[in-house]
XYZ file of C-alpha atoms in Angstrom:
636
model
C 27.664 -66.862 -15.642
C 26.648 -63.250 -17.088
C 29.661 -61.241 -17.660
C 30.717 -59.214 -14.495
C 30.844 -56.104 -16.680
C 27.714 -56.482 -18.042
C 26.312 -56.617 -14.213
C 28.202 -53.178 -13.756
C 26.981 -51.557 -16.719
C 23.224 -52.724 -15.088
C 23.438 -51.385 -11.320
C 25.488 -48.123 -12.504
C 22.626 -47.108 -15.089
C 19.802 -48.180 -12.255
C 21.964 -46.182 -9.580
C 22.431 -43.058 -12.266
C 17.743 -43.321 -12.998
C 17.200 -43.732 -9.129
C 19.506 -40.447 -8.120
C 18.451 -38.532 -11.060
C 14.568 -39.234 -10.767
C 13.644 -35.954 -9.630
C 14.471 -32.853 -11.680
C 15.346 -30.442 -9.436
C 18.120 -32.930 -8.678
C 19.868 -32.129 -11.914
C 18.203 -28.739 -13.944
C 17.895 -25.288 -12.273
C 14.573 -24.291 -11.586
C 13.665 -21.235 -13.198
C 11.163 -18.326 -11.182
C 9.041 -15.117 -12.665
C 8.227 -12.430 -10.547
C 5.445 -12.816 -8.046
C 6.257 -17.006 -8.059
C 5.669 -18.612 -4.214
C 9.169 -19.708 -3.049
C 9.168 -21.439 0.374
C 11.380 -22.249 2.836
C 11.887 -25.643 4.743
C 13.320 -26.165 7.863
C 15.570 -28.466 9.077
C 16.738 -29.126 12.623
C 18.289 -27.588 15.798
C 22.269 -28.898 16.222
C 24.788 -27.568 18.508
C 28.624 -29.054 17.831
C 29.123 -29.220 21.540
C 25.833 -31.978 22.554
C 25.634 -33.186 18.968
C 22.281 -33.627 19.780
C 19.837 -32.896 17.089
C 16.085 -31.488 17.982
C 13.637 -30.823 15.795
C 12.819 -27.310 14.893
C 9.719 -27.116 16.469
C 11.165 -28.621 19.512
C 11.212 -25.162 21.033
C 8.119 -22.416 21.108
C 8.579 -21.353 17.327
C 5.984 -19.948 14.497
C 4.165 -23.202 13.567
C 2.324 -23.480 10.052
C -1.073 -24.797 9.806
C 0.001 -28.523 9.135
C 3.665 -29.379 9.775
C 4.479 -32.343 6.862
C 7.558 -33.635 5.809
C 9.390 -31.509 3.094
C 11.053 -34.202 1.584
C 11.356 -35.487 -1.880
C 13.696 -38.662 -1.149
C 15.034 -41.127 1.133
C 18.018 -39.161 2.054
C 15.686 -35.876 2.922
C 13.752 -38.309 4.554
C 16.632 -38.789 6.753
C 17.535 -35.553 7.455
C 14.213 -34.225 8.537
C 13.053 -31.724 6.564
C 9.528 -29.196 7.718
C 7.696 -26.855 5.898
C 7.600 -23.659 7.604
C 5.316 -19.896 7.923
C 8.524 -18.593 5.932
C 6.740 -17.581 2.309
C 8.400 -15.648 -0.328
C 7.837 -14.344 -3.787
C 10.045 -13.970 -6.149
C 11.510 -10.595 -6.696
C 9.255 -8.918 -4.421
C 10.403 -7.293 -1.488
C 8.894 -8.270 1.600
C 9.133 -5.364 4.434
C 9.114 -6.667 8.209
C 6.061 -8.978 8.597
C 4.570 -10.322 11.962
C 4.086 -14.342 11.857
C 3.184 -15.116 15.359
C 2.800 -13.685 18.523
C 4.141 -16.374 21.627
C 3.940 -15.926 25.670
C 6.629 -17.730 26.506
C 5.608 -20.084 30.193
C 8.560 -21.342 32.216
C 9.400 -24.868 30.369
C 9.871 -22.681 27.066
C 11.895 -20.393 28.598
C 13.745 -23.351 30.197
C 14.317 -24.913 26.773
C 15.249 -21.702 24.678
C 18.321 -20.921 27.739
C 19.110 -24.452 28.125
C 19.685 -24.624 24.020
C 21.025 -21.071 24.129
C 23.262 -22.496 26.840
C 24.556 -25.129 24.096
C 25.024 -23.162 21.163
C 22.421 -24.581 19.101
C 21.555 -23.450 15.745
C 18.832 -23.513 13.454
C 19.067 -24.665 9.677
C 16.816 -24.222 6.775
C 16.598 -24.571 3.319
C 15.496 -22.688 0.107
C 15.610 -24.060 -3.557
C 17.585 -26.844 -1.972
C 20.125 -24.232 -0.786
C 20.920 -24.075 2.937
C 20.777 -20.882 4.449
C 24.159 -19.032 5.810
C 25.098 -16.211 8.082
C 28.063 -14.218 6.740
C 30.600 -13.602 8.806
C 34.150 -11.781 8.269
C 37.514 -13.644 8.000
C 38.685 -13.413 11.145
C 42.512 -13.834 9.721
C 42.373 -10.432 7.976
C 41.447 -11.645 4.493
C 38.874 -9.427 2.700
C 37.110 -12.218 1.984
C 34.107 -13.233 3.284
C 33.322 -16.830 4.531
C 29.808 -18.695 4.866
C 28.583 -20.255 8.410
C 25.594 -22.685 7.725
C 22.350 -22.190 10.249
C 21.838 -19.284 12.765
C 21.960 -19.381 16.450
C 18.504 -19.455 18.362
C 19.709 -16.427 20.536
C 22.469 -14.979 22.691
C 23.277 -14.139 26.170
C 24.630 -11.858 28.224
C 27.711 -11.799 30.785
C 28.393 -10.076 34.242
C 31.455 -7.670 32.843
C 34.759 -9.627 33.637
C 33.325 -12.901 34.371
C 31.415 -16.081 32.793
C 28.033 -15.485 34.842
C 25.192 -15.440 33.022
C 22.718 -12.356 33.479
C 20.153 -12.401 30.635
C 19.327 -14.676 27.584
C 18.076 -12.955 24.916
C 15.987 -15.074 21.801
C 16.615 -14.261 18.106
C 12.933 -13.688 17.430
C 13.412 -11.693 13.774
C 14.669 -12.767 11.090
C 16.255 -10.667 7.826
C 16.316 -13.126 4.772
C 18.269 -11.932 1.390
C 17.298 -14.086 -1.553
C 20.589 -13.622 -4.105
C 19.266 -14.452 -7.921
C 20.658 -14.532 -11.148
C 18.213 -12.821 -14.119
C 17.845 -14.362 -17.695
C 16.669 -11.663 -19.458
C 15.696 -13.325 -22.484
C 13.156 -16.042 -20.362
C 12.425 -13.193 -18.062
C 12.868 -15.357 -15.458
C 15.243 -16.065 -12.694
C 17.600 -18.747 -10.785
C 18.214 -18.306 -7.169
C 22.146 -18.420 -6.403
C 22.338 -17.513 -2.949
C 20.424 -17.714 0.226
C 21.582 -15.570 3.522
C 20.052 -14.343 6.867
C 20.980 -11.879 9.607
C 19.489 -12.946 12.676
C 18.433 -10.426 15.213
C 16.711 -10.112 18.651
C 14.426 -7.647 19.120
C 11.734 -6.557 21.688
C 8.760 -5.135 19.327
C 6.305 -2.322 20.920
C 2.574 -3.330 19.807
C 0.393 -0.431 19.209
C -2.857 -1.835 19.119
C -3.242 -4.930 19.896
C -5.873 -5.593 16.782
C -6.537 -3.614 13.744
C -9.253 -4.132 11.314
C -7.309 -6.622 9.252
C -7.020 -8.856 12.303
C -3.473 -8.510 12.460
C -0.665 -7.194 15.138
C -0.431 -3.386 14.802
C 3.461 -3.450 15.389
C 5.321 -0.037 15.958
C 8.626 -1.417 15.271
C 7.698 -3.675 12.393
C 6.881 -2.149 9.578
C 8.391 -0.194 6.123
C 9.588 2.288 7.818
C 11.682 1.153 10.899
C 13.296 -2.240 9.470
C 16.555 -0.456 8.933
C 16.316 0.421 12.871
C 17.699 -3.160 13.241
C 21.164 -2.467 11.836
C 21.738 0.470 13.858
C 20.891 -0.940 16.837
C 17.654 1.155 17.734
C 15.625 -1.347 19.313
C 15.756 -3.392 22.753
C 16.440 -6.888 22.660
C 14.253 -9.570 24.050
C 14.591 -11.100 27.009
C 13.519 -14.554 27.374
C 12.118 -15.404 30.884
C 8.843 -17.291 31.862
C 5.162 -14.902 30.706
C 7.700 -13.140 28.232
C 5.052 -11.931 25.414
C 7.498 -12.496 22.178
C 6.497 -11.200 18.945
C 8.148 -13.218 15.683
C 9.042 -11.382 12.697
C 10.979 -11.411 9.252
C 11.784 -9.475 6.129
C 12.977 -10.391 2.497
C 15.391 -8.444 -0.042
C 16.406 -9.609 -3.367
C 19.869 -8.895 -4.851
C 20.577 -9.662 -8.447
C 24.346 -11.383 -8.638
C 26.759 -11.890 -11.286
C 26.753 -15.650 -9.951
C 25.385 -18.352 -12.325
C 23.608 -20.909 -11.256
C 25.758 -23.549 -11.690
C 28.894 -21.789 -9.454
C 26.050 -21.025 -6.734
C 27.734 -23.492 -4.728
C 31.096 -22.327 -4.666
C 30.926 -20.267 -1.446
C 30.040 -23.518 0.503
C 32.690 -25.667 -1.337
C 35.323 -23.234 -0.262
C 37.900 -25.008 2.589
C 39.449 -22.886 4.666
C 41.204 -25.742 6.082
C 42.536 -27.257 3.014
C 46.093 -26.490 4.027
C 44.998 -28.899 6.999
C 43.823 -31.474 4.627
C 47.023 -31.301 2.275
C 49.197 -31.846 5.135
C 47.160 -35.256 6.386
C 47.844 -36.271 2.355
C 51.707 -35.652 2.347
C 52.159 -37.006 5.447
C 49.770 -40.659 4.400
C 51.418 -40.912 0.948
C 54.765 -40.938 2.789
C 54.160 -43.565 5.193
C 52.723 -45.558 2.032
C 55.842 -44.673 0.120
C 58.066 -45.910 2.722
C 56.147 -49.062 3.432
C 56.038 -49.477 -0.589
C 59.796 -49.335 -0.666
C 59.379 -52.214 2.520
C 57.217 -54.467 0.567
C 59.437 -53.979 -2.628
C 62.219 -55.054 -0.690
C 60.749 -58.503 0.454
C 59.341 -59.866 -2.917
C 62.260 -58.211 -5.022
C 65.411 -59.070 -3.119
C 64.919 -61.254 -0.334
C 62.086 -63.456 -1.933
C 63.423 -63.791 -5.052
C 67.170 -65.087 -3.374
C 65.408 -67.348 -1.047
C 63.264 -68.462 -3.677
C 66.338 -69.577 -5.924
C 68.715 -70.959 -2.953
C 65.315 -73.211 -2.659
C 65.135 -74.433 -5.817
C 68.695 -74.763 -6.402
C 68.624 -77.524 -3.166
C 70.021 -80.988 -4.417
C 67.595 -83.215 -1.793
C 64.926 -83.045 0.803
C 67.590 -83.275 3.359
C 68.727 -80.210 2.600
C 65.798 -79.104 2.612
C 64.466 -79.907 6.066
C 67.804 -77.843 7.190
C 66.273 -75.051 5.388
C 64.601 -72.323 8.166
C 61.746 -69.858 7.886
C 58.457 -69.285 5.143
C 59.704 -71.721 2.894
C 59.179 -74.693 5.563
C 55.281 -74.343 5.881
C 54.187 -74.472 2.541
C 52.680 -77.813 3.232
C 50.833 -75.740 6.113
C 50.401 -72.702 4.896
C 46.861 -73.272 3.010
C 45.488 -75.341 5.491
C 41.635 -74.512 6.492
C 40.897 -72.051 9.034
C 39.411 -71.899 12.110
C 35.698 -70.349 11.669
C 36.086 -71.010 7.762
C 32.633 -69.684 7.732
C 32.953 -66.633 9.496
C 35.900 -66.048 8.193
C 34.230 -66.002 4.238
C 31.170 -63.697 5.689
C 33.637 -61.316 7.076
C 35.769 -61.339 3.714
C 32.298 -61.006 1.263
C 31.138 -58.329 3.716
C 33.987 -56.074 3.287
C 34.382 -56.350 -0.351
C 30.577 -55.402 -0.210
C 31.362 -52.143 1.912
C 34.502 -51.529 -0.261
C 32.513 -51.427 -3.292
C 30.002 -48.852 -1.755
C 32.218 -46.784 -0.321
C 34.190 -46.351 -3.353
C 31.568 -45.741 -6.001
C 30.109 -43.607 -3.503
C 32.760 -41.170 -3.096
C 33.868 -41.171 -7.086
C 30.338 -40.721 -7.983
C 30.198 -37.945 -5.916
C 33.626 -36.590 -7.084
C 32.400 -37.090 -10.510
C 29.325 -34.862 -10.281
C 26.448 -38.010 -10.616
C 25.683 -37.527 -6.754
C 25.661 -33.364 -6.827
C 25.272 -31.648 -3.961
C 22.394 -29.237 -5.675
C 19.949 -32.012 -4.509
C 19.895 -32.707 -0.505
C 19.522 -36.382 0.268
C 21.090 -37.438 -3.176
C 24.175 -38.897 -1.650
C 22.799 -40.623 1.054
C 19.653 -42.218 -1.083
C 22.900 -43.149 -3.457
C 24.602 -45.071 -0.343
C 21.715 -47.369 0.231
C 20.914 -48.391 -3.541
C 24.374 -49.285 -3.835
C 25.005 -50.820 -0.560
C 22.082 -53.311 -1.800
C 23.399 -53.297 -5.349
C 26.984 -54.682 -3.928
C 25.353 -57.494 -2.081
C 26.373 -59.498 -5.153
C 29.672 -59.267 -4.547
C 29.337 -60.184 -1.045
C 27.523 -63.120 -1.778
C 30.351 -64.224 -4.809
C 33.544 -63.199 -2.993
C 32.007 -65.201 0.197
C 30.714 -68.287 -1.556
C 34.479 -68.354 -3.828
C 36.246 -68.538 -0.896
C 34.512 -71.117 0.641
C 34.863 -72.865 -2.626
C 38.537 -72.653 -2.350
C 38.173 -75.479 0.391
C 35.935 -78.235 -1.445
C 32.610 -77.653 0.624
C 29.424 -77.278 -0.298
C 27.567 -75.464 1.698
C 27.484 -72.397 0.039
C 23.702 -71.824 0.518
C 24.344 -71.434 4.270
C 27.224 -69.247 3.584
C 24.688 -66.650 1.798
C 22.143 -66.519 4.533
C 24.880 -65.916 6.727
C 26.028 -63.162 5.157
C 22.973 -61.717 4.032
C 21.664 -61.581 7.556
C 24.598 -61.686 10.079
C 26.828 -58.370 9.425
C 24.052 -56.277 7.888
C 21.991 -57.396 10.650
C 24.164 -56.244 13.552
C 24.083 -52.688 12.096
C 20.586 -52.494 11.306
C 19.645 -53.787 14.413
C 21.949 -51.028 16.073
C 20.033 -47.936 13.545
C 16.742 -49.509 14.589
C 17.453 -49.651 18.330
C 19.262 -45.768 18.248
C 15.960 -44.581 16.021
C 13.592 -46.137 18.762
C 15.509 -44.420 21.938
C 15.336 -41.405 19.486
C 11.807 -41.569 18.806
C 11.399 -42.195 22.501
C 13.124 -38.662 23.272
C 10.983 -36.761 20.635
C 14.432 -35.572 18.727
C 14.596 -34.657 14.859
C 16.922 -37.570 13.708
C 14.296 -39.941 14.465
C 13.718 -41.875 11.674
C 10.468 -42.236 11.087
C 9.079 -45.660 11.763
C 7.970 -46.327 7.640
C 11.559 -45.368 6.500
C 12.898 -48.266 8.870
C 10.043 -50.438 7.360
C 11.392 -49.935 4.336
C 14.947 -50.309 4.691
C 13.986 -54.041 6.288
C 11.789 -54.749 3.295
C 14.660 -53.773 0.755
C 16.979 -55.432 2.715
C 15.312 -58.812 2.945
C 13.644 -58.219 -1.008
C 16.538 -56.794 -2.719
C 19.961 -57.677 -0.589
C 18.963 -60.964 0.382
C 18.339 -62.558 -3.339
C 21.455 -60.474 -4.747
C 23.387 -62.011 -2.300
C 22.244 -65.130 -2.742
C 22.466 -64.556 -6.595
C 26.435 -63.824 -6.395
C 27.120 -66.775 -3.972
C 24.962 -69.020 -6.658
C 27.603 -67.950 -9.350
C 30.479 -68.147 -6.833
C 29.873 -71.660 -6.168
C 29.446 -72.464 -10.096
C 33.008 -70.773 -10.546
C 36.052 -72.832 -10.393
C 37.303 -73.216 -7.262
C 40.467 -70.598 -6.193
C 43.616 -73.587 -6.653
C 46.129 -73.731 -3.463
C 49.677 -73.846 -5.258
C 51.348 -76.369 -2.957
C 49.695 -79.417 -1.274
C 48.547 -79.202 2.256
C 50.003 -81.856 4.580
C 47.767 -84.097 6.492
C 49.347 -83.579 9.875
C 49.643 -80.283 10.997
C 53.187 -79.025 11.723
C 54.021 -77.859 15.020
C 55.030 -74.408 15.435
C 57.639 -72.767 17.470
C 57.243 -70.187 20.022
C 57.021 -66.866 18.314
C 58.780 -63.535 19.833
C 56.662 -61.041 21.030
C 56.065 -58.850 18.599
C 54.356 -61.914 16.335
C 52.043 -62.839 19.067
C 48.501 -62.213 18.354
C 47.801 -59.176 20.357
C 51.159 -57.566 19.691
C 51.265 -57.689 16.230
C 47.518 -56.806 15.505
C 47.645 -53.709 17.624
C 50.463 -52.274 15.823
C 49.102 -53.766 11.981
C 46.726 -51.018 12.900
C 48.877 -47.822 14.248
C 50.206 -46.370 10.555
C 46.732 -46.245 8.628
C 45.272 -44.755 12.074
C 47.740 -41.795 11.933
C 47.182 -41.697 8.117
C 43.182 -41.535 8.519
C 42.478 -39.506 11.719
C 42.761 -36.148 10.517
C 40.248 -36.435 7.723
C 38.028 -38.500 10.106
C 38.209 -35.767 12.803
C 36.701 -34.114 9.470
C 34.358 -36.385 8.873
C 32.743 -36.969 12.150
C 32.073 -32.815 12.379
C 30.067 -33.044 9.206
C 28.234 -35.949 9.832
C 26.969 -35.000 13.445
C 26.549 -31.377 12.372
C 24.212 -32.700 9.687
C 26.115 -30.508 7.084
C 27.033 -31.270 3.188
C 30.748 -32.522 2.806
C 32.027 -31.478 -0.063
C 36.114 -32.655 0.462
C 35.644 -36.008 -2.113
C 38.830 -35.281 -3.543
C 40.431 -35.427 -0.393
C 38.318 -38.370 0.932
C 39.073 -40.739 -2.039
C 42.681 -40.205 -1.938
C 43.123 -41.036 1.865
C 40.885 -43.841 1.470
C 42.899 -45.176 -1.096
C 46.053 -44.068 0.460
C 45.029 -46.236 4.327
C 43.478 -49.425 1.842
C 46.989 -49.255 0.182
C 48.707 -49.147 3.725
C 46.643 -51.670 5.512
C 47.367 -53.862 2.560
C 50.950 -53.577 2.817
C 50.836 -53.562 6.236
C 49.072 -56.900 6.646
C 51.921 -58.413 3.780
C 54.902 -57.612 6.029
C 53.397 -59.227 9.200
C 52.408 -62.191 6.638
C 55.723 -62.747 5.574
C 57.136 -62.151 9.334
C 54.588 -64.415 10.500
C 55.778 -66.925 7.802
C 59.173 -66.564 8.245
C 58.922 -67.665 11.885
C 56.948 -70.570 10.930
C 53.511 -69.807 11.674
C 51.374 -70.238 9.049
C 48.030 -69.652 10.880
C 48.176 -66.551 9.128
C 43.995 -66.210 8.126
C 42.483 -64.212 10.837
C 45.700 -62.603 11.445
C 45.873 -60.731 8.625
C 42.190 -59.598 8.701
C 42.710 -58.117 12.000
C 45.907 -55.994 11.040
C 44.049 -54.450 8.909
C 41.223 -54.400 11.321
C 42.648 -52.825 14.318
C 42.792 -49.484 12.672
C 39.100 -49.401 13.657
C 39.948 -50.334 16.974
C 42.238 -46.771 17.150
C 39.833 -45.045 15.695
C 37.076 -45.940 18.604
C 39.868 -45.575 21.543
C 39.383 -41.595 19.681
C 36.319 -41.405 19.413
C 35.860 -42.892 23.309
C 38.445 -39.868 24.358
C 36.251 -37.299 21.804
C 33.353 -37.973 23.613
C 34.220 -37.521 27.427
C 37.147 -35.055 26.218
C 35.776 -32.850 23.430
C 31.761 -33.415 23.674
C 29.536 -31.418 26.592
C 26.935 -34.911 27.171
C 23.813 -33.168 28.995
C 21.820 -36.398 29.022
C 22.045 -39.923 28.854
C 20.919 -40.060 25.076
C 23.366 -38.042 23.788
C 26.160 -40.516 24.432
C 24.097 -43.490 23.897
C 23.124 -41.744 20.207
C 26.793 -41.093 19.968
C 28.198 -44.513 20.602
C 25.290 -46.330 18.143
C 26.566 -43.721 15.033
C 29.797 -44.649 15.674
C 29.632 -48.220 16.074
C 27.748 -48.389 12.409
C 30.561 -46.598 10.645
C 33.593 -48.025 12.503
C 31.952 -51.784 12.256
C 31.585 -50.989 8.530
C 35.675 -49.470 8.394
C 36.694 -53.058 10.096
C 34.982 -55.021 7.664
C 36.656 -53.014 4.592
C 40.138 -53.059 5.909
C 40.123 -56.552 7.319
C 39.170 -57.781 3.971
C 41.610 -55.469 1.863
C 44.298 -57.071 4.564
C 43.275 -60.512 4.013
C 42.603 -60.452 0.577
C 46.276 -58.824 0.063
C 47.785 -61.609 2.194
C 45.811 -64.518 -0.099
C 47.399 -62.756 -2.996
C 50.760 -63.006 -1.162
C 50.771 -66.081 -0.040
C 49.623 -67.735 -3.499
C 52.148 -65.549 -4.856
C 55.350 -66.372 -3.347
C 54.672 -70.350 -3.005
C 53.425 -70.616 -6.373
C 57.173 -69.660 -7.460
C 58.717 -72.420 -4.886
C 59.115 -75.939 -6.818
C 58.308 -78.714 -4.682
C 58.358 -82.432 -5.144
């Protein structure tokens, strides 16, 4: 068999070419004065439906042809439009007229229903996403960053929460922030902000001799009549004749380009996120100083006061783990299952962790959107070797041969389930008209890499699992099965999976409250640092976790310990949906059916793919337990 390093060295270079292909991806791009710069846009989210629309979904300026903006698969995924929004470098761009809209009653029924639910728009310019500034509302000078800009505002009956008028944020007042070379005479664009404003425009004429809106109150001489607050708003009600408008500055900043992203990286929560850390790495600490305890003191005596034991009458008076080691490596129930379920999770373990320290390490940077995500996939299909080798070892471990079946099996079964789940959320989506739709070729080609690329890689690692010598039991398994005693209620299988589960929840749900925000707000997470130390910190818990029950378990004389320990470590995904259950009907304003339909699919994807890591780790800690200690017993 090739040298596992070697296959490392292969997929990390092929991962490092496939996220680096395009350039803007990795070098600044560099713009003269007068050079086109265009904006893309995005999507409509709100935080409180978490349902996305796309940005034409309402009566907006439309460009000739609306095509897809994007330059890979993870753009691809998040939607990106070209737009009417046209800069040029360096040139200021007084208030300009892009449309003129009459606004019939289902668009104003859409613009106050999504006023209604705080949705805002996002774009994009030189892959950086457009922000509102806002003041710290703590009374630090400082100013903070909000991503995307709401579609309008309303109005309130003084003293009350009625609703009298909705009003549409029809202009908008861009400021391109760049950074000059002087000796390329050229410049980098470090900063992208808006100020959003609504506005009812007076029209003159209603055509002069360019063919264009003759608009009193948009022009050079009246677009600082916006920040004083000169103008009426406008009103959006059914025949309202809207007029949509924008304006560009330029401000030259001491920023570089390469610290361009520092406003968005900065956490104004991070005293939130140091507190989750302590309070996981002290839980771990304490359930270090637990596992410690066991294979240090109380194995190690029960070990010798074994060995030391003169006959086997003695030893049949002996009690607890010791007694089953001619049980305790006896085959499974669902041995097959049981190796798909193990392969799969190393699989997702493997992604998830070269995902994140790629990311922390700067190969999946954030100045390219979509990087990350296109990163994912590729290495979710690179790791299906390890599936397929950890999956056919196992089986190995218990003399069959059927390791061919084994592969299919786990090439199709688990990655199966979740595709099937994306594909039937994207066609509901596609059936709604909303922006996260994936489009119908993406899906195409996600099943054609899955069954061209996953399936032989898989297939490939189970063919050099097989050839592998087989993982040696330490002890011999008895022919008879021994009978075991009635176990107290906190080793039963319900009891003691439920609470395997309960520490790495409270260690994870913080940063997952975290986590679920960014991903349904569509935004860029940038916390990596904190993200790979509490993943490390709840794999390091649910594997001690699942030890402790082991020995338990085996100390009461039970030594079906197999699927036990994969659902200790398991359960925590079974917390984390009884949260996400409450977040929905508790925290989440659901204004149609698809919203928590949408909701539930996302979540089942991740949380099936959090089960499968930390049922593995748990299992996989236990094996390593349970070789361990009865490979130090001597038996006759």
């Amino acid at each position: 068999m090739p040298p596992i390093t070697s296959f490392v060295f292969c997929f990390l270079l092929l991962i490092t070419t496939a996220t680096s292909f395009y350039p803007s991806a990795v070098a600044p791009r560099d713009f003269r004065r007068g050079d086109e710069l265009q904006v893309k846009v995005n999507n409509l989210l709100s935080a409180k439906t978490l349902l996305p629309y796309d940005y034409y979904y309402l009566r907006n300026c439309k460009p000739p042809t609306i095509s897809d903006a994007a330059q890979n698969f993870g753009q691809v995924l998040r939607g990106d439009r070209t737009s009417v929004y046209t800069f040029h470098m360096r040139e200021e761009q007084p208030c300009t007229v892009t449309c003129r809209i009459v606004l019939s009653a289902q668009d104003a029924k859409d613009y106050k229903e999504k006023i209604d639910d705080e949705y805002k728009a996002y774009m994009i310019l030189d892959d950086l996403p457009v922000v509102v500034s806002r003041k710290n509302i703590d009374g630090n000078p400082s100013t903070i960053y909000q991503q995307g800009f709401e579609v309008g505002l309303k109005a309130f009956y003084p003293g009350t929460n009625e609703v009298y008028s909705y009003y549409i944020v029809n202009h908008l007042s861009f400021k391109v922030m760049y950074h000059r070379d002087e000796e390329a005479n050229s410049a980098r664009i470090v900063g992208f902000e808006v100020t959003p404003y609504s506005i009812k425009h007076e029209v003159q004429v209603q055509w002069d001799n360019t063919n264009r809106l003759n608009v009193s109150t948009c022009n050079n001489s009246t677009r600082y009549m916006f920040e004083d607050g000169g103008v009426s708003l406008q009103e959006v009600y059914a025949g309202a004749d809207i007029i949509f408008s924008y304006d560009v500055s330029y401000k030259e900043s001491e920023i570089e380009w390469a610290s361009r992203w520092d406003a968005y990286l900065l956490i104004n929560d991070g005293q939130i996120h140091w507190f989750s850390i302590a309070n996981s790495l002290l839980i771990m600490l304490f359930l270090c100083g637990t596992v410690a305890t066991i294979m240090i003191r109380t194995l190690r005596k029960g070990i010798a006061s074994y060995d030391q034991l003169e006959s086997k009458d003695e030893a049949h008076e002996e009690t607890g783990w010791k007694l089953v080691h001619g049980d305790v490596f006896r085959e499974p129930l669902n041995l097959e299952e049981m190796c798909i379920c193990a392969g799969s999770g190393l699989q997702m373990l493997g992604t998830t962790l070269a995902t994140v320290i790629f990311a922390l390490l700067g190969f999946l940077s954030h100045f390219n959107r979509g990087r990350l995500m296109t990163a994912m996939v590729l290495l979710w299909l690179l790791m299906s070797y390890f599936g397929g080798y950890s999956s056919a070892r196992l089986r190995r471990m218990f003399k069959t041969a059927e390791w061919k079946r084994s592969a299919l099996k786990t090439a199709l079964l688990l990655p199966g389930i979740l595709l099937s789940v994306f594909f039937a959320v994207s066609t509901l989506i596609w059936g709604e008209m909303l922006s996260s739709g994936v489009p119908f070729g993406t899906v195409l080609a996600l099943s054609i890499l899955w069954f061209g690329v996953s399936g032989p890689l898989v297939f490939l690692g189970g063919y050099f699992g097989n050839r592998k010598a087989a993982i040696e039991a330490p002890v011999e398994t008895y022919k008879i099965p021994r009978k075991i005693p009635k176990q107290p209620w906190y080793l039963r299988p319900i009891s003691s999976i439920l609470m395997g589960g309960i520490l790495p929840f409270v260690s994870v749900l913080i940063e997952f409250q975290f986590v679920q925000t960014y991903l349904w707000m569509n935004q860029l997470c940038f916390m990596f640092g904190f993200l790979l130390v509490i993943f490390v910190v709840v794999i390091i818990l649910c594997a001690e976790i699942a030890v402790v029950f082991c020995y338990l378990q085996l100390c009461s004389e039970d030594y079906k310990w197999w699927w036990k320990a994969f659902l200790n470590g398991g359960s925590t995904a079974f917390y984390l949906l009884v949260y996400s259950v409450f977040y929905l009907f508790a925290k989440l304003e659901i204004i149609m059916g698809v919203c928590g339909i949408l909701y539930v699919g996302y979540i089942f994807i991740v949380l099936w793919a959090f089960f499968v890591v930390t049922g593995s780790v748990s299992f996989y800690a236990c094996l390593w337990f349970v070789q361990t200690i009865y490979s130090s017993v001597k038996i006759e």
